[in-house]
Tab-separated table of C-alpha atoms and ligand atoms in Angstrom:
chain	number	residue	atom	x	y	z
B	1	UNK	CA	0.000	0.000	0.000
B	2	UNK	CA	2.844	2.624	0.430
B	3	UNK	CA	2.520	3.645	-3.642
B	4	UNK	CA	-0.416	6.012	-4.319
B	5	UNK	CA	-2.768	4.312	-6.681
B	6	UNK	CA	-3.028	6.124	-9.686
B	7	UNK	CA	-6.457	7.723	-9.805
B	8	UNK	CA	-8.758	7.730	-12.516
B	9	UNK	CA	-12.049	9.883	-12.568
B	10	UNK	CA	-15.558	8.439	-12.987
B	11	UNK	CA	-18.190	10.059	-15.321
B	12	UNK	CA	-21.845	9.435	-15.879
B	13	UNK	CA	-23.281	10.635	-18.991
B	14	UNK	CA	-27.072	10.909	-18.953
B	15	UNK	CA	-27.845	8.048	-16.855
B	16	UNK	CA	-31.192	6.758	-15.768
B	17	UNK	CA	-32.568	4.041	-14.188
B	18	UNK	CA	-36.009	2.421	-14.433
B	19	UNK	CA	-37.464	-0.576	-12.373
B	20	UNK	CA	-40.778	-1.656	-13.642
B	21	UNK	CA	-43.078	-2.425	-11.023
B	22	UNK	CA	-46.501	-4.888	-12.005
B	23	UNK	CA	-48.948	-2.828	-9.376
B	24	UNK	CA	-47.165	0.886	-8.869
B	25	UNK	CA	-46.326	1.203	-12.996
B	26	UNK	CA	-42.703	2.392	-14.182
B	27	UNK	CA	-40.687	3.871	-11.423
B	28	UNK	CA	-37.462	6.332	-12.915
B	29	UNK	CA	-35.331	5.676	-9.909
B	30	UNK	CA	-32.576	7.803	-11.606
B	31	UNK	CA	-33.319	10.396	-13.917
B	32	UNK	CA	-30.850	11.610	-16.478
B	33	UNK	CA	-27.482	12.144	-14.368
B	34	UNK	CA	-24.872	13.690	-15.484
B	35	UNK	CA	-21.598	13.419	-12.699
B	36	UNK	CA	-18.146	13.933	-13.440
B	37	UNK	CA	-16.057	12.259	-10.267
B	38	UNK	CA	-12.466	13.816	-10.538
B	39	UNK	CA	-9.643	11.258	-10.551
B	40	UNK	CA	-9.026	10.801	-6.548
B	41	UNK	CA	-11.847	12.555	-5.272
B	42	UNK	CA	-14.146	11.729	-2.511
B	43	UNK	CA	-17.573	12.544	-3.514
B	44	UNK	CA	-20.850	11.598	-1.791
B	45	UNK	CA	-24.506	10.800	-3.018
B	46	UNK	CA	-26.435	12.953	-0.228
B	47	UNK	CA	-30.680	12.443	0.050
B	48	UNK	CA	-33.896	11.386	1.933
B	49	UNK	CA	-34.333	7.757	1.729
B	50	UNK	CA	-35.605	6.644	-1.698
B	51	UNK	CA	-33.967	9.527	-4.126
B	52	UNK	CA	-32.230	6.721	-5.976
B	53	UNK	CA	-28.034	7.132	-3.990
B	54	UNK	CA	-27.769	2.975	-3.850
B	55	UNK	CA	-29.083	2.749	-7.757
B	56	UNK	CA	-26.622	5.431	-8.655
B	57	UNK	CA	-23.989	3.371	-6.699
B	58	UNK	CA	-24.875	-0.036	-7.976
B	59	UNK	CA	-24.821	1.109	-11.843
B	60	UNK	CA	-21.636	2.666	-11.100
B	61	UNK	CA	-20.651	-0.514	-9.780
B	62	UNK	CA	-22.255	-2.992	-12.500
B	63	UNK	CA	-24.956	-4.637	-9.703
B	64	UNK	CA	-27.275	-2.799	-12.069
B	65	UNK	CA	-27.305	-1.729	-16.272
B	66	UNK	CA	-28.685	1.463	-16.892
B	67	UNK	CA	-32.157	1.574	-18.763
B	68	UNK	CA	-30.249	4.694	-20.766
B	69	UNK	CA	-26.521	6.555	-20.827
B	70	UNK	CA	-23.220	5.777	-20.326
B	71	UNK	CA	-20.371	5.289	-17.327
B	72	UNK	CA	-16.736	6.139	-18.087
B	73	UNK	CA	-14.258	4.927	-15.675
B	74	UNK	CA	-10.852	6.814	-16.551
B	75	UNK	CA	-11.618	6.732	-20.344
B	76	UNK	CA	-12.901	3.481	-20.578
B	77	UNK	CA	-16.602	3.202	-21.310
B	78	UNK	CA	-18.024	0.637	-18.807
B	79	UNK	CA	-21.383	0.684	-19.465
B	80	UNK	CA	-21.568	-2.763	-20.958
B	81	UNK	CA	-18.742	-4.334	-18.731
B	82	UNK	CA	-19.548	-7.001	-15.827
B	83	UNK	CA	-18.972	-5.543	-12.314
B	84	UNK	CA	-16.144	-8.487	-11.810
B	85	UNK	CA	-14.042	-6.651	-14.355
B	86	UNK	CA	-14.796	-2.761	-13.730
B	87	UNK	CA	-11.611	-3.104	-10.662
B	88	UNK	CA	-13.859	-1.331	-7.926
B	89	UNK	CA	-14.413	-2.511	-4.336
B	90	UNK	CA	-17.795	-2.055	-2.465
B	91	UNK	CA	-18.716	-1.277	1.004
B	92	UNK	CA	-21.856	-2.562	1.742
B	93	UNK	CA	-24.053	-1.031	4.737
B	94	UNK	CA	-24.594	-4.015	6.301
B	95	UNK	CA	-20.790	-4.859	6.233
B	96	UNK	CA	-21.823	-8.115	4.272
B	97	UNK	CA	-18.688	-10.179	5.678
B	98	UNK	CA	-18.652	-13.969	5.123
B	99	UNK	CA	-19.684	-15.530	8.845
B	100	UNK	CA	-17.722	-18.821	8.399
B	101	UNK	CA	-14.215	-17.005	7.235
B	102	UNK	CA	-11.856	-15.352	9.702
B	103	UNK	CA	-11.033	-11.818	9.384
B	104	UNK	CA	-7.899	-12.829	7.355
B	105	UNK	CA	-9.551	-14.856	4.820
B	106	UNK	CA	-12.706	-12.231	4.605
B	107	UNK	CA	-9.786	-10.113	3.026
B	108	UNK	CA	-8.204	-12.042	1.161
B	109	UNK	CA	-11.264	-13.531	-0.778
B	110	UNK	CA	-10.676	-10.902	-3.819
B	111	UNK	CA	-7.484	-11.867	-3.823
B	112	UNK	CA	-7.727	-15.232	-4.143
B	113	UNK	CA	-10.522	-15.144	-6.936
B	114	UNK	CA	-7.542	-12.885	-8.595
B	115	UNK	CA	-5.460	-16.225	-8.072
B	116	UNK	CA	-2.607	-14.409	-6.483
B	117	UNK	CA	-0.083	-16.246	-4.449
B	118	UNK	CA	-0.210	-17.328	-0.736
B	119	UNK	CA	3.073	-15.098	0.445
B	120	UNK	CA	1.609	-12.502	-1.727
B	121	UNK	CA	-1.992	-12.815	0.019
B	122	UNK	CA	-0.201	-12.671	3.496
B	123	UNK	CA	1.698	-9.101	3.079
B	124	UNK	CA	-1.217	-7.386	1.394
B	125	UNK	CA	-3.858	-8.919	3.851
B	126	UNK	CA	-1.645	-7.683	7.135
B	127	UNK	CA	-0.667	-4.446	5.277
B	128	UNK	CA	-4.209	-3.602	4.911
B	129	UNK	CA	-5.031	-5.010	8.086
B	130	UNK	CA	-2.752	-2.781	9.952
B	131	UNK	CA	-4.240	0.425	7.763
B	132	UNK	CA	-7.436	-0.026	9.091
B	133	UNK	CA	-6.469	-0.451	12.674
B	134	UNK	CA	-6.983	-4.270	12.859
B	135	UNK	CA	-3.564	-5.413	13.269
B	136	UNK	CA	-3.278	-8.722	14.884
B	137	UNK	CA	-7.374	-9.625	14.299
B	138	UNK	CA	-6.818	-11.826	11.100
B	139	UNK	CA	-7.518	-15.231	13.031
B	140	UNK	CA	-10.794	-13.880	14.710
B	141	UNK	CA	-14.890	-14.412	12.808
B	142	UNK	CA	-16.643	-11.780	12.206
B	143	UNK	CA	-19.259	-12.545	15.538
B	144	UNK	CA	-16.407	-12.225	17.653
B	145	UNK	CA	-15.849	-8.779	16.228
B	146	UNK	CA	-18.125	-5.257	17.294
B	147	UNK	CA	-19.940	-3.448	14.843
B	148	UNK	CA	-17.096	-0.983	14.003
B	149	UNK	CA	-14.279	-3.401	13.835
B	150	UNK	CA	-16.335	-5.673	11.254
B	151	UNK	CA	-16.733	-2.065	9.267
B	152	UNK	CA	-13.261	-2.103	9.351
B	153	UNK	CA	-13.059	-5.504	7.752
B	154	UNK	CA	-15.280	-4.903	5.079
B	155	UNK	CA	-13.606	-1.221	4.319
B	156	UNK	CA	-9.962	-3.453	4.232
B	157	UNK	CA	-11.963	-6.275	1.469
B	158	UNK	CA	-13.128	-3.482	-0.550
B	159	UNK	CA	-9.255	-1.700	-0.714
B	160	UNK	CA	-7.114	-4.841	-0.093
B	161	UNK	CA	-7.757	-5.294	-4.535
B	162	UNK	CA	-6.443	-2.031	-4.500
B	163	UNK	CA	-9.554	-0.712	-6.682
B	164	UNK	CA	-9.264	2.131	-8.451
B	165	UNK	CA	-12.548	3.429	-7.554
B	166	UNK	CA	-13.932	2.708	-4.026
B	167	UNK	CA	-17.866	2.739	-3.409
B	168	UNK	CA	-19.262	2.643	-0.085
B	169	UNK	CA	-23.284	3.067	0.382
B	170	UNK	CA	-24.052	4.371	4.238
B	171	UNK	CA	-20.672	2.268	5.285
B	172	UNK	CA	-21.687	4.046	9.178
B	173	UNK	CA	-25.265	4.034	9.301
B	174	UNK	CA	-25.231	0.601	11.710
B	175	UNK	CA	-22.665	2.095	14.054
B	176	UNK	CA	-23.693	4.082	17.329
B	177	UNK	CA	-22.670	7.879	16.932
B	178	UNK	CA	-19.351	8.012	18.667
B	179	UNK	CA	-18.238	5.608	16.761
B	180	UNK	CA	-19.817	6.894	13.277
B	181	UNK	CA	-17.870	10.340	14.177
B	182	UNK	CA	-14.371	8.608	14.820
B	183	UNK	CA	-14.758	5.674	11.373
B	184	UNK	CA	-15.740	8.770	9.394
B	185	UNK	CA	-12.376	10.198	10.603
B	186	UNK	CA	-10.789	7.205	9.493
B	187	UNK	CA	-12.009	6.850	6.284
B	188	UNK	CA	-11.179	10.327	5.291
B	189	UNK	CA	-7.748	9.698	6.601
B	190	UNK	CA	-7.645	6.478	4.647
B	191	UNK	CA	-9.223	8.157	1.524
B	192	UNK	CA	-6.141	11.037	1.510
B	193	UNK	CA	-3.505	8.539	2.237
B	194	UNK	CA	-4.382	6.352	-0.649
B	195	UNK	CA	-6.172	8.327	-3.108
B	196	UNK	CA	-8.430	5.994	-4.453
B	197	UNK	CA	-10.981	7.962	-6.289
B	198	UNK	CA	-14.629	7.132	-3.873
B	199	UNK	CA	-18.522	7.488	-4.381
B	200	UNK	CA	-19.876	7.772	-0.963
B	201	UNK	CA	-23.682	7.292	-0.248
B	202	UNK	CA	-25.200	8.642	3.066
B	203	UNK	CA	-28.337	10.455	3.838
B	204	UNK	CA	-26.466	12.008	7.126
B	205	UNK	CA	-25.739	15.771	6.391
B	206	UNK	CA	-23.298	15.715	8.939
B	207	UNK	CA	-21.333	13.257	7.225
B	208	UNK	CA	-21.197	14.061	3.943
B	209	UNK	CA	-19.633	17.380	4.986
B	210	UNK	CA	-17.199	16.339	6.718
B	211	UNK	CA	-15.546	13.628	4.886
B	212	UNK	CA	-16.533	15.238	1.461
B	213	UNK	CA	-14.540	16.923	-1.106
B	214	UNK	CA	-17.706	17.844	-2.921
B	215	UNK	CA	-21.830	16.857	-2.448
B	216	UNK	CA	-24.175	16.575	-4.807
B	217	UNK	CA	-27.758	16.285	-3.423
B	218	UNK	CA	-29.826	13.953	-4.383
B	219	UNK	CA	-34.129	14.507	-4.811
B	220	UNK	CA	-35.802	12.356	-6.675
B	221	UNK	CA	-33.162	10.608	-8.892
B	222	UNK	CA	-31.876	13.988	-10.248
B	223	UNK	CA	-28.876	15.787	-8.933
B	224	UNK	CA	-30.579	19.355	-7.300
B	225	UNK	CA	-27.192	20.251	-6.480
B	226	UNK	CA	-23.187	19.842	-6.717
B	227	UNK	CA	-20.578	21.385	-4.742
B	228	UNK	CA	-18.760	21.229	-1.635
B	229	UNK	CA	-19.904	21.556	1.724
B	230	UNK	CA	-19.074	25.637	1.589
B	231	UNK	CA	-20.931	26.167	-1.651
B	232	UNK	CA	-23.918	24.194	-0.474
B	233	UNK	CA	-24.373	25.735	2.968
B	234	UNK	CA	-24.111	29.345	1.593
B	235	UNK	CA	-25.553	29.204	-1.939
B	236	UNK	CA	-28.354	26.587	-1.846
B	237	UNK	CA	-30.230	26.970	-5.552
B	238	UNK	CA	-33.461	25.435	-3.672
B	239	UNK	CA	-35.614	25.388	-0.704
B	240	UNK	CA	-34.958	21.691	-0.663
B	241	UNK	CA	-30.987	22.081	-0.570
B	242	UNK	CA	-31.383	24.681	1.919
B	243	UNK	CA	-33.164	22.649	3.948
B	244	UNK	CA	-31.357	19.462	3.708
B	245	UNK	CA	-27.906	20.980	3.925
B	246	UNK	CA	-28.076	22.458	7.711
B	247	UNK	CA	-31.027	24.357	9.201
B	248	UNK	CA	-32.832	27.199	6.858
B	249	UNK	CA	-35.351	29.614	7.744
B	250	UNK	CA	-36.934	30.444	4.371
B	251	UNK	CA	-38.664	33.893	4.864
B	252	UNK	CA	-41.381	34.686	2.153
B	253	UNK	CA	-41.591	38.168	0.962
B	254	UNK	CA	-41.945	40.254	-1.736
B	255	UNK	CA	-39.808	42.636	-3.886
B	256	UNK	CA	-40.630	46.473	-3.511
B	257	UNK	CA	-37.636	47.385	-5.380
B	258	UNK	CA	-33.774	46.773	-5.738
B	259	UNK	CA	-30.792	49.422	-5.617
B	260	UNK	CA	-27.144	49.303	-4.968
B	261	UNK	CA	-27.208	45.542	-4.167
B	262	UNK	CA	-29.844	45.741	-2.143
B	263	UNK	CA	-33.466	44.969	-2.110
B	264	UNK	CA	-36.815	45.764	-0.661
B	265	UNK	CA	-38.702	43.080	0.903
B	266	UNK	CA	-42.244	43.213	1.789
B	267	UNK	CA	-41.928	40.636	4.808
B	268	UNK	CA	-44.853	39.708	7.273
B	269	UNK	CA	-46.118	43.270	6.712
B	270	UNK	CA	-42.959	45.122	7.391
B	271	UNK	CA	-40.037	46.134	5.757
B	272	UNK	CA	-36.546	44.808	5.421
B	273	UNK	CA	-33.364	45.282	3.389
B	274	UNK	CA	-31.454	42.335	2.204
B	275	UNK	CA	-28.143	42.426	0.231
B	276	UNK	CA	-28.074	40.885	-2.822
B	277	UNK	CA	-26.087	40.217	-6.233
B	278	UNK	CA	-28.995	39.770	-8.494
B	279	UNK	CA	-32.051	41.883	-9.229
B	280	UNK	CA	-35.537	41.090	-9.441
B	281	UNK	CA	-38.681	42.692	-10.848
B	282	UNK	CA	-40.864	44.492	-8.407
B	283	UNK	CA	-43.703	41.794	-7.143
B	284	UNK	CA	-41.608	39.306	-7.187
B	285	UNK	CA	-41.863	36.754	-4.654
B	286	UNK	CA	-39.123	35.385	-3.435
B	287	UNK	CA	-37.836	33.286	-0.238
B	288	UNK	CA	-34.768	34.674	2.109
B	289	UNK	CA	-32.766	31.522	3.038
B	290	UNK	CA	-31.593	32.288	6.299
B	291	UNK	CA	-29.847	30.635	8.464
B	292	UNK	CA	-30.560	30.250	12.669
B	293	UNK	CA	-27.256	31.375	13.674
B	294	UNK	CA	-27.075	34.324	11.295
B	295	UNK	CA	-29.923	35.818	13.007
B	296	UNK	CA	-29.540	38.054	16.248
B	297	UNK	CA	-32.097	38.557	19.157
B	298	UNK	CA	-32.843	41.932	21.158
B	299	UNK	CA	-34.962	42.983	23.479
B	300	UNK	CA	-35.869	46.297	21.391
B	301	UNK	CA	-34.245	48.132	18.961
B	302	UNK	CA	-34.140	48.983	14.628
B	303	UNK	CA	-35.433	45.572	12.905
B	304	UNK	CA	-38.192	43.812	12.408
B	305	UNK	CA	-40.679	42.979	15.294
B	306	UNK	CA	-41.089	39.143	16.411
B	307	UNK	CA	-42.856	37.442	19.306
B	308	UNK	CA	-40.460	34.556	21.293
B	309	UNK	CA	-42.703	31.009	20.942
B	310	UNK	CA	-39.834	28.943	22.905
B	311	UNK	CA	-36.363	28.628	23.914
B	312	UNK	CA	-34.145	25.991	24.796
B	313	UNK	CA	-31.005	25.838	26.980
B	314	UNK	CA	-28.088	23.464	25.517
B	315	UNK	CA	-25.470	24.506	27.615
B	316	UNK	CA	-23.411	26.096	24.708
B	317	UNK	CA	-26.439	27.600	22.672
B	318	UNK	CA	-29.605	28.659	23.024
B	319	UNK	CA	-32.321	28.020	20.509
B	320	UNK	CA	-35.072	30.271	19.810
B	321	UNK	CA	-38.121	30.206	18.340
B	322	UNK	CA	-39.753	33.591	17.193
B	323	UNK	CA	-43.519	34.112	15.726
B	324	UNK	CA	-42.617	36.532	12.364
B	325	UNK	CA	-46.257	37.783	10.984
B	326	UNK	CA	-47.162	33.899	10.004
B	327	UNK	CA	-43.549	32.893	9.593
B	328	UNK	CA	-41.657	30.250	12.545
B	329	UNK	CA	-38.351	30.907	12.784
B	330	UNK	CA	-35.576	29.268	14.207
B	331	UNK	CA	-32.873	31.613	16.227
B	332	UNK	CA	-29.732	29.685	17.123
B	333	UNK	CA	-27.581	31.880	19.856
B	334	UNK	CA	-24.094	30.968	20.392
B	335	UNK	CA	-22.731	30.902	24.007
B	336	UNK	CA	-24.969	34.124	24.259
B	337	UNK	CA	-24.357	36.612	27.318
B	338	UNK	CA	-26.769	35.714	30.238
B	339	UNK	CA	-28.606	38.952	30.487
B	340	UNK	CA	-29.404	37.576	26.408
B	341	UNK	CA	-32.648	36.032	28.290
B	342	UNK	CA	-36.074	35.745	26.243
B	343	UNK	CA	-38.790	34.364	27.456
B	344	UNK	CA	-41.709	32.647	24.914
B	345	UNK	CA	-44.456	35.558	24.852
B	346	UNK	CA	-41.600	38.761	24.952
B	347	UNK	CA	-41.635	40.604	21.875
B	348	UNK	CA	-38.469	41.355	20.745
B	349	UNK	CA	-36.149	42.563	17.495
B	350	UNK	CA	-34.673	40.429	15.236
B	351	UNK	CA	-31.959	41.579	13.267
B	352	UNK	CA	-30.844	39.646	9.850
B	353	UNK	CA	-27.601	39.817	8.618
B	354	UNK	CA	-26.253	41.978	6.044
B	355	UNK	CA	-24.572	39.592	4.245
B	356	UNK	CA	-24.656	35.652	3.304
B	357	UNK	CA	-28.471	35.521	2.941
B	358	UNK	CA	-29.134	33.383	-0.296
B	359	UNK	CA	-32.868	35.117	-2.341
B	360	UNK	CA	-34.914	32.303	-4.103
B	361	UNK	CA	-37.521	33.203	-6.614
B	362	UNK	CA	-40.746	31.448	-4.819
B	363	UNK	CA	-41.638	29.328	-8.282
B	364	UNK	CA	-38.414	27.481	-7.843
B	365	UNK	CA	-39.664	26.368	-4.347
B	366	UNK	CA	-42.602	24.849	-5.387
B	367	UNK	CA	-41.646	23.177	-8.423
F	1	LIG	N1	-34.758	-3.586	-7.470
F	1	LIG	C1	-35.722	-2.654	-7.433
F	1	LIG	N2	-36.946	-2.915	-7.958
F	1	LIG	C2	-37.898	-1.973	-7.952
F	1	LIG	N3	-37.767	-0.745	-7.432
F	1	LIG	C3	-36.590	-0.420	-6.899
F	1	LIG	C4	-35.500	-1.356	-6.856
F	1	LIG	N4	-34.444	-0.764	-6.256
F	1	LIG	C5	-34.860	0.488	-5.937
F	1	LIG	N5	-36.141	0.707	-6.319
F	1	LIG	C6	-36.888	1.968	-6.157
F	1	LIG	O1	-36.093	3.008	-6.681
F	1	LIG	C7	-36.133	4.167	-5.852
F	1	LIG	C8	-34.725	4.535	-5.400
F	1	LIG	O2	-34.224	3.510	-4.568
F	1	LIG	P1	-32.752	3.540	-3.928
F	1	LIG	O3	-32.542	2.249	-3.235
F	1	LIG	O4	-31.777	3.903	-4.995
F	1	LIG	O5	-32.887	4.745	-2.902
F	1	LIG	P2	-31.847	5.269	-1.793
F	1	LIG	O6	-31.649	6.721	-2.058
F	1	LIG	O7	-30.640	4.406	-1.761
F	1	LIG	O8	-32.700	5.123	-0.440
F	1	LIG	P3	-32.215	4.705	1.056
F	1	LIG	O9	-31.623	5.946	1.664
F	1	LIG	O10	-33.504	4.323	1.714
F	1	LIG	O11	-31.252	3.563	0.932
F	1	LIG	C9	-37.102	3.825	-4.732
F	1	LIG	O12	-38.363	4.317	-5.075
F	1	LIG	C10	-37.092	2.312	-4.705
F	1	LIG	O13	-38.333	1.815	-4.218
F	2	LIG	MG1	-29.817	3.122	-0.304
């Protein structure tokens, strides 16, 4: 393992996928992707349960043909190749280790179907072994192994081929939380060590942003959008990314005018400026993305006017939440000074920043 694998990128080109079901009718699981993966990068498949991340993964893999489009791994068009010869290694959610076959041989199964030799099959297996923390674990079965260590098992299967493209769908999502936070660690670490170039499938926002170099969001078999964690958090082009990538409060207004960056927003019957880099018609509805911790709290003061409906103490926050005209919306204080006290019923100010707040036009929302 101490040579960097030389990374290829993976493309789709128009993809879709359809699964023909006898009582529910065609179902387009995937519609029309277009991805470009960049040779070593680690990008994740991020969505609600059912947007189509595992069919993505398992065409990309071969589990599944396309019903249209084409895969390139490197230049090579795949499409038509069995998953046995496309040189990737999979990470199964539910680890998906053989029960009978020690840790050691687990491993080494790829290797053996390769028909590599037995001293051969020894270095790699304890190499990889020891890269995934498991040194010394190669005689043990997987039931005499906790959830995180047989993780580890399946992770050092999947690389021990050396692949050149690594796919792992929700590799955490059976681990308790500590443990999810420190193997995401890991696998980052392990991802930048060896630069294999990785599709990563999880529907934990959390996750993806940490161990990502870039997201692309998932809603309904289409990519909504593609960036990294940064570009995401601060730019969503939807309601739906906004909402899925961290916590959004999406203020409806309308535009009474735009001038020097800024525009005039008709909001809950009261009037605020917003900065902006585009500008709209007047009338136009639109939706202020912003987000809980941008927003500050006062007692009285220039802003608009808001009635406290709850607050929670977590020790290192406090989380608001203020009635706006019809509008909920979710304050998020950091370590705020104790006098910074509101109770549900106080009116108070809320301030919005002057900068960072993302404007959607309100047809986008509810298309
Ligand atoms: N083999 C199949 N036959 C029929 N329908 C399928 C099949 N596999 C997936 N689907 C359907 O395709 C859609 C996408 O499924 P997919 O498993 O890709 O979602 P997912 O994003 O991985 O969800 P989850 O987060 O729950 O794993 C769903 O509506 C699912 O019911
Ligand atoms: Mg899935």
């Amino acid at each position: 393992m101490a040579d960097p694998i030389h990374s290829v990128g993976i493309r789709l080109e128009r993809i879709s996928a359809t699964f023909h079901h006898r009582e529910r009718g065609d179902i387009q699981a995937v519609r029309d992707v277009d991805l470009d993966v960049k040779p070593g990068e680690l990008l994740t498949l991020l969505g609600p349960s059912g947007c189509g991340k595992t069919t993505m993964l398992r065409m990309i893999a071969g589990f599944q043909e396309p019903s249209a489009g084409r895969i390139f791994i490197g230049e090579l068009d795949v499409t038509r190749v069995p998953a046995n010869r496309r040189d990737i290694g999979f990470v199964f959610q539910s680890y998906a280790l053989f029960p009978h076959l020690t840790v050691f041989e687990n491993v080494a199964y790829g290797l053996r179907v390769r028909r590599w030799g037995e001293s051969e099959i020894g270095t790699a297996v304890e190499e990889v072994l020891t890269l995934v923390g498991l040194e010394g674990f190669g005689g043990r079965l997987p039931n005499e192994l906790s959830g995180g260590q047989q993780q580890r098992v399946a992770l050092a299967r999947a690389i021990v081929i050396r692949p050149r493209v690594l796919l792992c769908d929700e590799p955490l999502s059976n681990l308790d939380a500590k443990l999810r936070v420190e193997m995401r660690g890991e696998i980052q670490k392990l991802h930048q060590r060896l630069g294999i170039t990785t599709v990563y499938v999880t529907h934990d926002q959390e996750e993806a942003m940490a161990i990502s170099d870039r997201i692309a969001v998932i809603e309904s078999g289409s990519i909504a959008q593609l960036g990294t964690a940064e570009d995401l958090y601060r730019r969503p082009v939807s309601a739906f990314v906004a909402s899925f990538i961290g916590r959004a409060n999406l203020l409806h207004g309308v535009v009474r005018g735009t001038v020097d960056g800024r525009v005039t927003l008709e909001l809950a019957g009261q009037t605020v400026h917003l900065p902006t880099t585009v500008s709209f018609d007047d009338g136009t509805r639109v939706a202020a993305v912003v987000r809980p911790e941008a927003i500050s709290i006062e007692a009285a003061g220039h802003g608009l006017q808001a009635k406290v409906t709850g607050r929670v103490y977590l020790g290192d926050k406090v989380e608001y939440t203020v009635q706006l005209g019809e509008e909920t919306l979710e304050i998020v204080r950091f370590d705020p000074p104790v006098s910074e006290n509101y109770a549900p019923g106080q009116e108070v100010t809320i301030g919005l920043p002057s900068e960072g707040v993302q404007l959607l036009i309100d047809t986008i929302l509810h298309s």
